[in-house]
mmCIF file of C-alpha atoms in Angstrom:
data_model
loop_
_atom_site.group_PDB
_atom_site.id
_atom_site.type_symbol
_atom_site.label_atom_id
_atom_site.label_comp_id
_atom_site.label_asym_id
_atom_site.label_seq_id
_atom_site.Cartn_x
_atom_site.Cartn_y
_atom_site.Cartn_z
ATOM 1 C CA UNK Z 206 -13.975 38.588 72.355
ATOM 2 C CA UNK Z 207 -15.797 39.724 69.682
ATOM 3 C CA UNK Z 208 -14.376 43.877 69.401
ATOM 4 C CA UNK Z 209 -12.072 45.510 71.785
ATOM 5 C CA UNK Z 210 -13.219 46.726 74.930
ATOM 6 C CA UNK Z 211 -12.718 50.777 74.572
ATOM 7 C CA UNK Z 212 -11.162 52.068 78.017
ATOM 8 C CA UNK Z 213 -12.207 55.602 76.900
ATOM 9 C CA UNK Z 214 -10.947 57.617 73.452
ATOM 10 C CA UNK Z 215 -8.557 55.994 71.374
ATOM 11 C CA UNK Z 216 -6.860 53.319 74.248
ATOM 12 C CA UNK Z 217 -8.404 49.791 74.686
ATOM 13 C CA UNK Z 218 -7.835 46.970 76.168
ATOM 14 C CA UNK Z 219 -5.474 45.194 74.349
ATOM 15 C CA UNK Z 220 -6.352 40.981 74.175
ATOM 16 C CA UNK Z 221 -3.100 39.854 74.676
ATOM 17 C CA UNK Z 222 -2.610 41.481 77.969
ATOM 18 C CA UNK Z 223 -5.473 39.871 79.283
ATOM 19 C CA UNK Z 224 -4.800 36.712 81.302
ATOM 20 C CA UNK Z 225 -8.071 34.200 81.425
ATOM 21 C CA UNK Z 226 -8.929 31.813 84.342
ATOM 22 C CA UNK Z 227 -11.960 29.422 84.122
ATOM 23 C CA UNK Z 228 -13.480 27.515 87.078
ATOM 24 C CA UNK Z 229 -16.901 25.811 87.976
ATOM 25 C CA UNK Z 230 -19.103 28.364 89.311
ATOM 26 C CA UNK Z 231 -21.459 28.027 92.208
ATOM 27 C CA UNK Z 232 -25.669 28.819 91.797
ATOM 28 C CA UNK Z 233 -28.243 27.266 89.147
ATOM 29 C CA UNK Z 234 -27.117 25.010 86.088
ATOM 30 C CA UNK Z 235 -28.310 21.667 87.236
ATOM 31 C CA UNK Z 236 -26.045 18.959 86.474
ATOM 32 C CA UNK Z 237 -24.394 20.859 83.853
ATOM 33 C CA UNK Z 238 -22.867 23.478 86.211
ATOM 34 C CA UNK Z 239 -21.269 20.151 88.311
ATOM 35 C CA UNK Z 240 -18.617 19.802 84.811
ATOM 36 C CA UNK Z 241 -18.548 23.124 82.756
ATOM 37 C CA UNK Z 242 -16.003 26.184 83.707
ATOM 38 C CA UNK Z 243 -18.371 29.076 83.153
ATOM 39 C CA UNK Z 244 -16.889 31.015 86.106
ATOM 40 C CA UNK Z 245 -14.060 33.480 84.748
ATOM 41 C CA UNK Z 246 -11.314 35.478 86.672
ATOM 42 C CA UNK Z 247 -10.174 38.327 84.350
ATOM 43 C CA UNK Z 248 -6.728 39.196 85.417
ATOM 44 C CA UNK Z 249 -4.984 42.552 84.020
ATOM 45 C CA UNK Z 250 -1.668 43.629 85.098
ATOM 46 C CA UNK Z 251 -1.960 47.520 85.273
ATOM 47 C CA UNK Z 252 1.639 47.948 86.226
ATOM 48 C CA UNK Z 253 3.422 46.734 83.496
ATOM 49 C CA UNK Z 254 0.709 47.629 80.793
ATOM 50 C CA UNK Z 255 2.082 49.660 77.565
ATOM 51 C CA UNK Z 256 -1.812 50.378 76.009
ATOM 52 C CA UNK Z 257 -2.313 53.449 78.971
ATOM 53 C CA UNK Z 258 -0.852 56.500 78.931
ATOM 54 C CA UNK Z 259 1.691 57.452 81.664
ATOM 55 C CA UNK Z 260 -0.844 59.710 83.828
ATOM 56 C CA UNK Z 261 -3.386 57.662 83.388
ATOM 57 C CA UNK Z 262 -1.375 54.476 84.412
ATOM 58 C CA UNK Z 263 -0.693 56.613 87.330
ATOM 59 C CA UNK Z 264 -3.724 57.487 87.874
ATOM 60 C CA UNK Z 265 -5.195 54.472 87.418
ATOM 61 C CA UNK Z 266 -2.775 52.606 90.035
ATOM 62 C CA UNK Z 267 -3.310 55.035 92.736
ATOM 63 C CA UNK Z 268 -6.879 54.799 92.817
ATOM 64 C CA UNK Z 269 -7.106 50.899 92.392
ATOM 65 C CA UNK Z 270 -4.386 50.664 95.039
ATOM 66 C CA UNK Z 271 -6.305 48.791 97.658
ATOM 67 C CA UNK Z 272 -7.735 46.082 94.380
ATOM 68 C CA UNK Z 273 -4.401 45.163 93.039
ATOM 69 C CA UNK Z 274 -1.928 42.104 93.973
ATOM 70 C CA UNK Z 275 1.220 42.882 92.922
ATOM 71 C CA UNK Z 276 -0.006 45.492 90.198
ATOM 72 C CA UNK Z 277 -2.043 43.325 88.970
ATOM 73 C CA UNK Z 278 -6.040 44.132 88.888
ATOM 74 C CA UNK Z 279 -8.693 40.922 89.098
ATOM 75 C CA UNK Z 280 -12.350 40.843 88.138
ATOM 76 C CA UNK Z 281 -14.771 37.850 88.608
ATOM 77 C CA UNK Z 282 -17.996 37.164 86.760
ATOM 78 C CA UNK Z 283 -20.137 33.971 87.104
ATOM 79 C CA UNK Z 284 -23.419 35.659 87.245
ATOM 80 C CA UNK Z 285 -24.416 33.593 83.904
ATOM 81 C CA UNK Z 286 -24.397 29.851 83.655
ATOM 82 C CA UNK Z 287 -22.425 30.483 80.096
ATOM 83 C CA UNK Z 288 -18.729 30.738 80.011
ATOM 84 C CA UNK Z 289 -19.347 33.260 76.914
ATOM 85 C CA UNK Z 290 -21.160 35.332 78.602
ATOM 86 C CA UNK Z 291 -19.127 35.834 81.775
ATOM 87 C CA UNK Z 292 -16.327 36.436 79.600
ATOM 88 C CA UNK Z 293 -18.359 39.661 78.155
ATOM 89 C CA UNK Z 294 -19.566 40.555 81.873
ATOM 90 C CA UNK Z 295 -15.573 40.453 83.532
ATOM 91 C CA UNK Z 296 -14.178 42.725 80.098
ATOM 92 C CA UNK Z 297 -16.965 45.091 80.130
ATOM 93 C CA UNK Z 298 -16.896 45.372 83.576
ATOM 94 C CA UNK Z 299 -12.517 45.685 83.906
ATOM 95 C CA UNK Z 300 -13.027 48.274 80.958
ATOM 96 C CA UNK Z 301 -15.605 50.223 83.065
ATOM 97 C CA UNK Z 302 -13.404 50.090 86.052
ATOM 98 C CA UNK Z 303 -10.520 51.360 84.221
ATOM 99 C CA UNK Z 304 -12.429 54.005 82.636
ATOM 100 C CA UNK Z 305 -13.251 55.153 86.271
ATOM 101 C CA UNK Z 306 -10.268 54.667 88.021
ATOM 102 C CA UNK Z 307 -8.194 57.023 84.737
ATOM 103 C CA UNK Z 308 -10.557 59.713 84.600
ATOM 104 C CA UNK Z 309 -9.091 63.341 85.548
ATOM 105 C CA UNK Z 310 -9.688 64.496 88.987
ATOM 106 C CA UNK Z 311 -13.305 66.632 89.150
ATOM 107 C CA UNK Z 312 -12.303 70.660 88.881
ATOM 108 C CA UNK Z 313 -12.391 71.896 92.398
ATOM 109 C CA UNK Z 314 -15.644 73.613 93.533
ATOM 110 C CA UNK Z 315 -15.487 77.387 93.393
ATOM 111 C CA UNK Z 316 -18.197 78.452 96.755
ATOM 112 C CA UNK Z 317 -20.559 80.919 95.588
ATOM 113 C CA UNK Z 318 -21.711 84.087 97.469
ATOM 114 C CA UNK Z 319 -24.544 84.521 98.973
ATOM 115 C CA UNK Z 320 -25.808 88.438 97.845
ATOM 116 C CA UNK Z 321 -26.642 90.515 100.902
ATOM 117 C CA UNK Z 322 -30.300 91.386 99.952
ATOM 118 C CA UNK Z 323 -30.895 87.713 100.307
ATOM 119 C CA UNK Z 324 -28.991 87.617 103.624
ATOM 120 C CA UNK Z 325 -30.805 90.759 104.802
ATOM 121 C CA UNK Z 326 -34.054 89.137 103.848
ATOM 122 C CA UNK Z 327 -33.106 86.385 106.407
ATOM 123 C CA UNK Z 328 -32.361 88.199 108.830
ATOM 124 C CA UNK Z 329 -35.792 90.812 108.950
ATOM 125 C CA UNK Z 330 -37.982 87.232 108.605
ATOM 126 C CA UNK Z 331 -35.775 86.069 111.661
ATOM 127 C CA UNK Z 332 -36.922 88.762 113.338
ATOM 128 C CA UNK Z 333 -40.363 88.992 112.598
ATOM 129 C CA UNK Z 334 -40.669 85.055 113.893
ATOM 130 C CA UNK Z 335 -38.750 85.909 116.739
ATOM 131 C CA UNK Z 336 -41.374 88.921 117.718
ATOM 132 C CA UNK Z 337 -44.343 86.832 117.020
ATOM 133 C CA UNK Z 338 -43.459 83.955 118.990
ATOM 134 C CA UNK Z 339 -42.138 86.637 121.705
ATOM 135 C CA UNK Z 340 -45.931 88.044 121.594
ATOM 136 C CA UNK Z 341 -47.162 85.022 122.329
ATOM 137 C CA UNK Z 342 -45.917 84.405 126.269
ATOM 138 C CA UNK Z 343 -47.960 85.375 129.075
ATOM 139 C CA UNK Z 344 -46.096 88.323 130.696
ATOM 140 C CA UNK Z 345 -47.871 91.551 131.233
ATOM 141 C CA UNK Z 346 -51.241 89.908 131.045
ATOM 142 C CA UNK Z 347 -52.292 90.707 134.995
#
């Protein structure tokens, strides 16, 4: 890996934490893809990582709950027929997840109020369609 894949801030994720797996990868390649690895399972294990902070380890484990084996979190890239470059794809994609999965909660939604001369308005344009379409009927007509 060429620099460190920034989580978010200061933290990263740190290379020796990162556990590799290479296998042949399905889709184009021609005979090359029949003997080269270029398939890679990026394995992180988010429970017994030191490189987060507390809350956002926390975080970070209760929203990737239904993703992780045993704490541990897995991404797969073999979209390229290079083993390089589906190394880049599964970091940069496990940083971006991370980044996700530790951001703060949104701040709640405060409802705003609608003013009562806009309510009013409504209401008198309610009206007024109710009374034309109330005009239109039949009755009284003989």
């Amino acid at each position: 890996m060429p620099a460190p894949y920034v989580i978010r801030g200061s933290v990263f994720l740190p290379e020796a934490e990162l556990m590799w797996r290479f296998s042949r990868s399905s889709g184009p390649g021609g005979q090359h893809v029949n003997t080269s690895d270029s398939q890679v399972e990026l394995r992180f294990d988010l429970a017994r990582t030191e490189a987060l902070p507390s809350v956002w380890k926390e975080r970070a484990l209760e929203r990737l709950a239904g993703r992780l084996v045993d704490g541990v979190v897995t991404v797969r890239a073999s979209e390229h027929r290079s083993q390089w470059r589906n190394r880049e794809t599964a970091a940069v994609r496990l940083a971006s997840l991370l980044a996700e999965a530790t951001a703060p909660p949104p701040k709640p939604r405060r409802p705003t109020r609608i003013p009562r001369g806009i309510n009013e308005r409504r209401l008198r344009e309610k009206k007024q369609r109710s009374e034309t379409k109330r005009g239109r009927t039949g009755r009284g007509w003989t």
